[in-house]
Coordinates of C-alpha atoms in Angstrom, one line a residue:
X1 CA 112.5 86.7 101.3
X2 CA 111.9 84.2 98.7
X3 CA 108.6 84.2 96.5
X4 CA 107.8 80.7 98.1
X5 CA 107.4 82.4 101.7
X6 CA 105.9 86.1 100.7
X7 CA 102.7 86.7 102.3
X8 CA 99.3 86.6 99.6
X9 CA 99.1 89.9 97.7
X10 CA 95.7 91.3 98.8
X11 CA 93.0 91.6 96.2
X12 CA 92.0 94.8 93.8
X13 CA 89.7 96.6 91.8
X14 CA 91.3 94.5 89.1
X15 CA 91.1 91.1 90.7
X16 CA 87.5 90.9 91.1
X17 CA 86.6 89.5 88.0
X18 CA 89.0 86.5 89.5
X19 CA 86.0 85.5 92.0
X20 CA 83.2 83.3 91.6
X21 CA 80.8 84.2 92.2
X22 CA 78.6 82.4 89.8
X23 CA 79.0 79.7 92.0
X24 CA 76.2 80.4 94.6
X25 CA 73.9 82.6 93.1
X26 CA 76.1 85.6 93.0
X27 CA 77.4 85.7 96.6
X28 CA 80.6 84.2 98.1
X29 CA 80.9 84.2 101.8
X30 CA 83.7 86.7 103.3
X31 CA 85.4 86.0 106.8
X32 CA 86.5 89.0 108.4
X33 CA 89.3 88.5 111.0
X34 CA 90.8 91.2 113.3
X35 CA 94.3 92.5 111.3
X36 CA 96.0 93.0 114.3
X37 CA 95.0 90.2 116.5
X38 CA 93.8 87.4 114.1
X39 CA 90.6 86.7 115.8
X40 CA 87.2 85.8 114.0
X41 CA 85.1 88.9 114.1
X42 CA 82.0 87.5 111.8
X43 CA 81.2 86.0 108.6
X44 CA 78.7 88.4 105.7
X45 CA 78.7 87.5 102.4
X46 CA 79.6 89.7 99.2
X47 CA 78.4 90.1 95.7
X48 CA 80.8 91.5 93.2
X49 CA 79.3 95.3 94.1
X50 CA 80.0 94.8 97.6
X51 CA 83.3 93.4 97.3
X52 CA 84.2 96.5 94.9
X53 CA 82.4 99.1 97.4
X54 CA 84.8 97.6 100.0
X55 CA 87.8 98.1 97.8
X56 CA 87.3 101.0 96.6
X57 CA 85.8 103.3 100.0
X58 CA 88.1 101.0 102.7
X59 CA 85.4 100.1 104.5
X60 CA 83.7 96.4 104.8
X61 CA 80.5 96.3 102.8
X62 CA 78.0 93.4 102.2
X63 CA 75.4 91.9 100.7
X64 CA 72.3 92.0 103.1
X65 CA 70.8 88.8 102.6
X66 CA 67.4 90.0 104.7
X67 CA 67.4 93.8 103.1
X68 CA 68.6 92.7 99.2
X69 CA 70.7 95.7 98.8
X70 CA 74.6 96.4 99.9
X71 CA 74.8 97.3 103.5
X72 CA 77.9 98.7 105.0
X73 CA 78.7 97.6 108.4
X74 CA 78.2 100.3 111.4
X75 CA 76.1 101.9 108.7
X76 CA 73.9 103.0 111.5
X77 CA 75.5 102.0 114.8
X78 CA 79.1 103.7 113.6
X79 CA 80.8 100.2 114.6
X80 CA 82.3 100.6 111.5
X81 CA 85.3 98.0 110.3
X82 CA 88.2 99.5 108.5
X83 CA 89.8 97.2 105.6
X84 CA 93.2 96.1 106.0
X85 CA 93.1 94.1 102.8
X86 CA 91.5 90.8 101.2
X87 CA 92.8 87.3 100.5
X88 CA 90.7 84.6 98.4
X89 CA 91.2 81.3 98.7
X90 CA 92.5 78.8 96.6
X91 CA 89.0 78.1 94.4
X92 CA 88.3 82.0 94.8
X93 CA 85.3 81.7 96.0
X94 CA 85.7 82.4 99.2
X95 CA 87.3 86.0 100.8
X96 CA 89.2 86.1 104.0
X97 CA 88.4 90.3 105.2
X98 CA 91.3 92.2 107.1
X99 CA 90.0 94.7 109.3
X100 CA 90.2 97.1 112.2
X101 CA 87.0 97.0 114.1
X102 CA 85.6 100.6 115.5
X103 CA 83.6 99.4 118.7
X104 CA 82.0 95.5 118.8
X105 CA 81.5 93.7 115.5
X106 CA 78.5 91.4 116.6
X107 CA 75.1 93.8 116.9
X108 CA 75.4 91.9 120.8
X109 CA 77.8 94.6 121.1
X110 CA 80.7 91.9 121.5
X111 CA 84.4 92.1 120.2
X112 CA 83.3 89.1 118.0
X113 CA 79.9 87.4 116.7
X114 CA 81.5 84.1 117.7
X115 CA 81.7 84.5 121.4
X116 CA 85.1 85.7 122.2
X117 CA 85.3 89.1 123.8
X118 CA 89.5 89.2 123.8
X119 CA 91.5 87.5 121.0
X120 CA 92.3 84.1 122.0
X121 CA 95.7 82.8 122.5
X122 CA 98.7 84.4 121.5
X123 CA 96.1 86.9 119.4
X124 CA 96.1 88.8 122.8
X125 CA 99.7 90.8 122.5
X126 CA 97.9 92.5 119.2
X127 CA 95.3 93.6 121.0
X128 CA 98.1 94.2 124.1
X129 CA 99.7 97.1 121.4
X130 CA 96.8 99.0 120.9
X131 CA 96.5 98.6 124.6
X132 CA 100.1 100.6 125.6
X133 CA 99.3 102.8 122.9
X134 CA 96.0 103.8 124.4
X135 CA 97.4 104.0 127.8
X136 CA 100.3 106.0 126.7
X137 CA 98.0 109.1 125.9
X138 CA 96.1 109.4 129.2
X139 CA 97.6 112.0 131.4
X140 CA 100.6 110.5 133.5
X141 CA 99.1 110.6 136.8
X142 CA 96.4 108.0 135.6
X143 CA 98.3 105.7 133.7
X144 CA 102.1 104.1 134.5
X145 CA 102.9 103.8 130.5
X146 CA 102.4 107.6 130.1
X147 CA 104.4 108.4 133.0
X148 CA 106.6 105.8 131.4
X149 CA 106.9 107.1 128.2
X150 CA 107.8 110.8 129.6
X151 CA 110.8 109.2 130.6
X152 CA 112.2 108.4 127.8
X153 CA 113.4 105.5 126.1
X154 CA 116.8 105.2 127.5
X155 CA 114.3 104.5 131.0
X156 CA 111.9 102.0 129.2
X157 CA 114.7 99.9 127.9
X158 CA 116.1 100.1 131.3
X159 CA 113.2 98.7 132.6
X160 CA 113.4 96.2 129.9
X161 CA 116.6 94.8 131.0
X162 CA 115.7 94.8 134.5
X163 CA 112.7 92.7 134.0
X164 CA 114.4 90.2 131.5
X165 CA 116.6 89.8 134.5
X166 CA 113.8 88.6 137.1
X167 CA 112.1 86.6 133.9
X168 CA 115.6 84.7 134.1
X169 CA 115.9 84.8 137.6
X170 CA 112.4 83.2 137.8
X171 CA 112.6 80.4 135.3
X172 CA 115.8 79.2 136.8
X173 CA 114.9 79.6 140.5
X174 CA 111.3 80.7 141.1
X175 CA 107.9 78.3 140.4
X176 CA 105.8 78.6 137.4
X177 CA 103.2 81.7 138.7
X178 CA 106.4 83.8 139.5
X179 CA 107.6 82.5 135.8
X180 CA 104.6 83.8 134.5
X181 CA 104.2 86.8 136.3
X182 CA 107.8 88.0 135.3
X183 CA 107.6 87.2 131.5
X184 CA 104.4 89.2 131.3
X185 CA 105.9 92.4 133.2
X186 CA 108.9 91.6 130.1
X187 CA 106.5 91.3 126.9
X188 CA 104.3 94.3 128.4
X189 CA 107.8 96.6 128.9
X190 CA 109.2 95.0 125.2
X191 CA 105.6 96.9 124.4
X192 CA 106.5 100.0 125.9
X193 CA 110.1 100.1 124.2
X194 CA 108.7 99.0 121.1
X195 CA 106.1 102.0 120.9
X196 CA 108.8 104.5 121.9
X197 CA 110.8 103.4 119.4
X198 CA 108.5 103.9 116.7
X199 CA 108.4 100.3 115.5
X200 CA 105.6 97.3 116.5
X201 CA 106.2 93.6 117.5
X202 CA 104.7 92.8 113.8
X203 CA 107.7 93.9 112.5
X204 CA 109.7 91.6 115.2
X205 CA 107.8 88.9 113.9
X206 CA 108.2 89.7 110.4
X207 CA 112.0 88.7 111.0
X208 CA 110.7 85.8 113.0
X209 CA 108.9 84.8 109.4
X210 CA 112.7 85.6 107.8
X211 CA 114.2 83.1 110.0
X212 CA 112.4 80.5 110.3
X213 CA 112.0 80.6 105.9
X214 CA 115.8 79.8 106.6
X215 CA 117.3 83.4 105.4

């Protein structure tokens, strides 16, 4: 992939100096979004100590605008997020926060401060992986993906096929609830094989992102 189309490379301990935080009084504001799902989880703000603390210990840290001192989030309720990584923008002074959130962000105990409980849109098959995944570790007379997954992946991409089939079947014969109900059955089983395999749908979209930069 060409330099043009290569994702941002996330900020360091070594980048920080890069931000601007002169600009407001020593704060920037810091969106964090979901790193699997995309959605808006909250906004905080960071100084240059929190944005370092975050770095450094992989966990989201702030400036408490109320307390005047760092605060890391889940600090006390353990609805920590863990970093993914962090992007500035274009006048760096601004952070965009990748994380993975351990329980509800907003202290509402919601998924997001924002009003969203489940990612909107297309967000949903992230949260759909972690989903499977989940469901593949309960015993297998509770849950359909572990009994599923005992079967082996020669069974899941079976059932793969099969329901690519009726997806077919459906868009060329069937009306649009059938159409619908099919293709989720497929992208939920695609899940399935995809988790067996010991690979993700990121990393189907990742050659998506190849393509379509015309490689």
């Amino acid at each position: 992939m060409s330099d043009s189309h290569a994702l941002p490379n996330p900020l360091t301990v070594a980048d920080i100096d890069r931000i601007d935080f002169a600009k407001d009084g020593g704060l920037v504001p810091a969106v964090v979004q979901h790193a699997d799902t995309l959605q808006v989880l909250m906004l905080g703000y960071m100084n240059a100590e929190a944005l370092k603390a975050t770095l450094q210990g992989g966990r989201v840290t702030f400036w408490s605008r109320s307390k005047s001192r760092l605060w890391m989030k889940g600090e006390t309720s353990g609805d920590t997020l863990e970093l993914d990584r962090v992007l500035t923008d274009c006048d760096e002074d601004a952070l965009l926060v990748y994380a993975r959130p351990n329980g509800p962000t907003c202290h509402t105990k919601t998924t997001s401060c924002f009003g969203h409980e489940d990612a909107p849109g297309i967000g949903f098959l992230g949260k759909l992986a972690g989903v499977v995944a989940e469901r593949a570790k309960a015993p297998p007379a509770d849950s359909y993906t572990a009994r599923l997954m005992q079967k082996g992946v020669a069974k899941i991409a079976q059932k793969v096929g099969e329901e690519g089939l009726e997806t077919a079947l459906a868009g060329r014969c069937g009306d649009d609830e059938e159409l619908h109900n099919e293709a989720a059955d497929l992208l939920y089983h695609l899940s399935v094989l995809l988790m067996a395999r010991g690979t993700s749908l990121e990393n189907v979209l990742a050659v998506l992102r190849e393509r379509h930069a015309g490689r």
